[in-house]
């Protein structure tokens, strides 16, 4: 069936879908610093005897440097620039933890159970030892060397967490032990405020 025989609503939807496809492709390439001058939707007549309802996506007309960069990106050799760190302020209450886990998962755009665990435990420690309702700052960032750094800052600089052994029957005290187990390293920075941080290997 040629494009002229298709219902007008179907032709319009197909053209819109193809335009969205081109926009998505343009955005994906731009994260690698790649711009293709001819990336656009061409009319069906461009295809000659083959006439899809919304035309074809024209791709190309770039110089050799861009072509090589595109090849490296497709092979996975061209890494996209690092995203800005996730930096949010939340009220430290138990019901905020689930939302924080979702936010971290969306930011990293990959399975990140250990990172989510560290965020949950660090904010949970603030709830338990500083007080529910305290405003905390949560920061997650990718660092050089393929690591992910998690920081939780609260206003109580003197309430320093200490890693203590927890017995089999203890109901609390395992938060820092879990962080110590899943992270590469962790520590505390004190000033006017206190920041507890940890670093994990990306990809867990």
JSON list of N, CA and C in Angstrom, two decimals, residues 114 117-118 121-122 125 162-165 173-187 196-200:
[
{"chain": "A", "resi": 114, "resn": "UNK", "atom": "N", "xyz": [23.69, -1.93, 45.46]},
{"chain": "A", "resi": 114, "resn": "UNK", "atom": "CA", "xyz": [24.62, -1.58, 46.53]},
{"chain": "A", "resi": 114, "resn": "UNK", "atom": "C", "xyz": [24.65, -0.07, 46.78]},
{"chain": "A", "resi": 117, "resn": "UNK", "atom": "N", "xyz": [21.56, 0.71, 48.64]},
{"chain": "A", "resi": 117, "resn": "UNK", "atom": "CA", "xyz": [21.73, 0.26, 50.02]},
{"chain": "A", "resi": 117, "resn": "UNK", "atom": "C", "xyz": [22.51, 1.28, 50.83]},
{"chain": "A", "resi": 118, "resn": "UNK", "atom": "N", "xyz": [23.61, 1.80, 50.26]},
{"chain": "A", "resi": 118, "resn": "UNK", "atom": "CA", "xyz": [24.44, 2.76, 50.98]},
{"chain": "A", "resi": 118, "resn": "UNK", "atom": "C", "xyz": [23.67, 4.06, 51.26]},
{"chain": "A", "resi": 121, "resn": "UNK", "atom": "N", "xyz": [21.15, 3.31, 54.05]},
{"chain": "A", "resi": 121, "resn": "UNK", "atom": "CA", "xyz": [21.76, 3.12, 55.37]},
{"chain": "A", "resi": 121, "resn": "UNK", "atom": "C", "xyz": [22.32, 4.43, 55.92]},
{"chain": "A", "resi": 122, "resn": "UNK", "atom": "N", "xyz": [22.93, 5.25, 55.07]},
{"chain": "A", "resi": 122, "resn": "UNK", "atom": "CA", "xyz": [23.49, 6.51, 55.55]},
{"chain": "A", "resi": 122, "resn": "UNK", "atom": "C", "xyz": [22.40, 7.47, 56.01]},
{"chain": "A", "resi": 125, "resn": "UNK", "atom": "N", "xyz": [20.96, 6.11, 59.24]},
{"chain": "A", "resi": 125, "resn": "UNK", "atom": "CA", "xyz": [21.78, 6.42, 60.41]},
{"chain": "A", "resi": 125, "resn": "UNK", "atom": "C", "xyz": [21.49, 7.82, 60.94]},
{"chain": "A", "resi": 162, "resn": "UNK", "atom": "N", "xyz": [30.30, 5.24, 64.22]},
{"chain": "A", "resi": 162, "resn": "UNK", "atom": "CA", "xyz": [31.40, 4.35, 64.58]},
{"chain": "A", "resi": 162, "resn": "UNK", "atom": "C", "xyz": [31.02, 2.94, 64.18]},
{"chain": "A", "resi": 163, "resn": "UNK", "atom": "N", "xyz": [31.95, 2.24, 63.52]},
{"chain": "A", "resi": 163, "resn": "UNK", "atom": "CA", "xyz": [31.71, 0.86, 63.12]},
{"chain": "A", "resi": 163, "resn": "UNK", "atom": "C", "xyz": [31.89, -0.05, 64.32]},
{"chain": "A", "resi": 164, "resn": "UNK", "atom": "N", "xyz": [30.80, -0.67, 64.76]},
{"chain": "A", "resi": 164, "resn": "UNK", "atom": "CA", "xyz": [30.82, -1.57, 65.91]},
{"chain": "A", "resi": 164, "resn": "UNK", "atom": "C", "xyz": [30.34, -2.95, 65.48]},
{"chain": "A", "resi": 165, "resn": "UNK", "atom": "N", "xyz": [30.89, -4.00, 66.10]},
{"chain": "A", "resi": 165, "resn": "UNK", "atom": "CA", "xyz": [30.41, -5.34, 65.77]},
{"chain": "A", "resi": 165, "resn": "UNK", "atom": "C", "xyz": [28.98, -5.54, 66.27]},
{"chain": "A", "resi": 173, "resn": "UNK", "atom": "N", "xyz": [22.63, -1.62, 64.44]},
{"chain": "A", "resi": 173, "resn": "UNK", "atom": "CA", "xyz": [24.07, -1.61, 64.46]},
{"chain": "A", "resi": 173, "resn": "UNK", "atom": "C", "xyz": [24.73, -2.21, 63.25]},
{"chain": "A", "resi": 174, "resn": "UNK", "atom": "N", "xyz": [23.93, -2.63, 62.28]},
{"chain": "A", "resi": 174, "resn": "UNK", "atom": "CA", "xyz": [24.50, -3.25, 61.09]},
{"chain": "A", "resi": 174, "resn": "UNK", "atom": "C", "xyz": [24.68, -2.29, 59.92]},
{"chain": "A", "resi": 175, "resn": "UNK", "atom": "N", "xyz": [24.19, -1.05, 60.04]},
{"chain": "A", "resi": 175, "resn": "UNK", "atom": "CA", "xyz": [24.24, -0.12, 58.92]},
{"chain": "A", "resi": 175, "resn": "UNK", "atom": "C", "xyz": [25.63, 0.11, 58.40]},
{"chain": "A", "resi": 176, "resn": "UNK", "atom": "N", "xyz": [26.56, 0.52, 59.27]},
{"chain": "A", "resi": 176, "resn": "UNK", "atom": "CA", "xyz": [27.93, 0.78, 58.84]},
{"chain": "A", "resi": 176, "resn": "UNK", "atom": "C", "xyz": [28.65, -0.51, 58.45]},
{"chain": "A", "resi": 177, "resn": "UNK", "atom": "N", "xyz": [28.28, -1.62, 59.09]},
{"chain": "A", "resi": 177, "resn": "UNK", "atom": "CA", "xyz": [28.88, -2.90, 58.71]},
{"chain": "A", "resi": 177, "resn": "UNK", "atom": "C", "xyz": [28.52, -3.25, 57.28]},
{"chain": "A", "resi": 178, "resn": "UNK", "atom": "N", "xyz": [27.29, -2.98, 56.89]},
{"chain": "A", "resi": 178, "resn": "UNK", "atom": "CA", "xyz": [26.88, -3.24, 55.51]},
{"chain": "A", "resi": 178, "resn": "UNK", "atom": "C", "xyz": [27.62, -2.34, 54.54]},
{"chain": "A", "resi": 179, "resn": "UNK", "atom": "N", "xyz": [27.74, -1.06, 54.90]},
{"chain": "A", "resi": 179, "resn": "UNK", "atom": "CA", "xyz": [28.46, -0.12, 54.05]},
{"chain": "A", "resi": 179, "resn": "UNK", "atom": "C", "xyz": [29.92, -0.53, 53.93]},
{"chain": "A", "resi": 180, "resn": "UNK", "atom": "N", "xyz": [30.53, -0.96, 55.03]},
{"chain": "A", "resi": 180, "resn": "UNK", "atom": "CA", "xyz": [31.92, -1.40, 55.02]},
{"chain": "A", "resi": 180, "resn": "UNK", "atom": "C", "xyz": [32.09, -2.63, 54.14]},
{"chain": "A", "resi": 181, "resn": "UNK", "atom": "N", "xyz": [31.06, -3.47, 54.10]},
{"chain": "A", "resi": 181, "resn": "UNK", "atom": "CA", "xyz": [31.15, -4.71, 53.33]},
{"chain": "A", "resi": 181, "resn": "UNK", "atom": "C", "xyz": [31.01, -4.48, 51.82]},
{"chain": "A", "resi": 182, "resn": "UNK", "atom": "N", "xyz": [30.13, -3.58, 51.40]},
{"chain": "A", "resi": 182, "resn": "UNK", "atom": "CA", "xyz": [29.86, -3.43, 49.97]},
{"chain": "A", "resi": 182, "resn": "UNK", "atom": "C", "xyz": [30.69, -2.33, 49.31]},
{"chain": "A", "resi": 183, "resn": "UNK", "atom": "N", "xyz": [31.27, -1.43, 50.10]},
{"chain": "A", "resi": 183, "resn": "UNK", "atom": "CA", "xyz": [32.01, -0.31, 49.50]},
{"chain": "A", "resi": 183, "resn": "UNK", "atom": "C", "xyz": [33.51, -0.60, 49.48]},
{"chain": "A", "resi": 184, "resn": "UNK", "atom": "N", "xyz": [34.20, 0.16, 48.61]},
{"chain": "A", "resi": 184, "resn": "UNK", "atom": "CA", "xyz": [35.66, 0.05, 48.54]},
{"chain": "A", "resi": 184, "resn": "UNK", "atom": "C", "xyz": [36.32, 0.76, 49.71]},
{"chain": "A", "resi": 185, "resn": "UNK", "atom": "N", "xyz": [35.71, 1.87, 50.11]},
{"chain": "A", "resi": 185, "resn": "UNK", "atom": "CA", "xyz": [36.19, 2.61, 51.27]},
{"chain": "A", "resi": 185, "resn": "UNK", "atom": "C", "xyz": [35.09, 3.57, 51.71]},
{"chain": "A", "resi": 186, "resn": "UNK", "atom": "N", "xyz": [35.19, 4.04, 52.96]},
{"chain": "A", "resi": 186, "resn": "UNK", "atom": "CA", "xyz": [34.22, 5.01, 53.46]},
{"chain": "A", "resi": 186, "resn": "UNK", "atom": "C", "xyz": [34.89, 5.85, 54.54]},
{"chain": "A", "resi": 187, "resn": "UNK", "atom": "N", "xyz": [34.27, 6.97, 54.85]},
{"chain": "A", "resi": 187, "resn": "UNK", "atom": "CA", "xyz": [34.85, 7.83, 55.86]},
{"chain": "A", "resi": 187, "resn": "UNK", "atom": "C", "xyz": [33.90, 8.94, 56.28]},
{"chain": "A", "resi": 196, "resn": "UNK", "atom": "N", "xyz": [29.14, 11.88, 55.76]},
{"chain": "A", "resi": 196, "resn": "UNK", "atom": "CA", "xyz": [29.59, 10.48, 55.72]},
{"chain": "A", "resi": 196, "resn": "UNK", "atom": "C", "xyz": [29.56, 10.05, 54.26]},
{"chain": "A", "resi": 197, "resn": "UNK", "atom": "N", "xyz": [30.65, 9.48, 53.80]},
{"chain": "A", "resi": 197, "resn": "UNK", "atom": "CA", "xyz": [30.75, 9.14, 52.38]},
{"chain": "A", "resi": 197, "resn": "UNK", "atom": "C", "xyz": [31.26, 7.72, 52.20]},
{"chain": "A", "resi": 198, "resn": "UNK", "atom": "N", "xyz": [31.01, 7.18, 51.02]},
{"chain": "A", "resi": 198, "resn": "UNK", "atom": "CA", "xyz": [31.57, 5.90, 50.66]},
{"chain": "A", "resi": 198, "resn": "UNK", "atom": "C", "xyz": [31.75, 5.85, 49.15]},
{"chain": "A", "resi": 199, "resn": "UNK", "atom": "N", "xyz": [32.62, 4.97, 48.70]},
{"chain": "A", "resi": 199, "resn": "UNK", "atom": "CA", "xyz": [32.87, 4.80, 47.27]},
{"chain": "A", "resi": 199, "resn": "UNK", "atom": "C", "xyz": [32.70, 3.33, 46.91]},
{"chain": "A", "resi": 200, "resn": "UNK", "atom": "N", "xyz": [32.04, 3.10, 45.78]},
{"chain": "A", "resi": 200, "resn": "UNK", "atom": "CA", "xyz": [31.80, 1.75, 45.29]},
{"chain": "A", "resi": 200, "resn": "UNK", "atom": "C", "xyz": [32.31, 1.63, 43.87]}
]
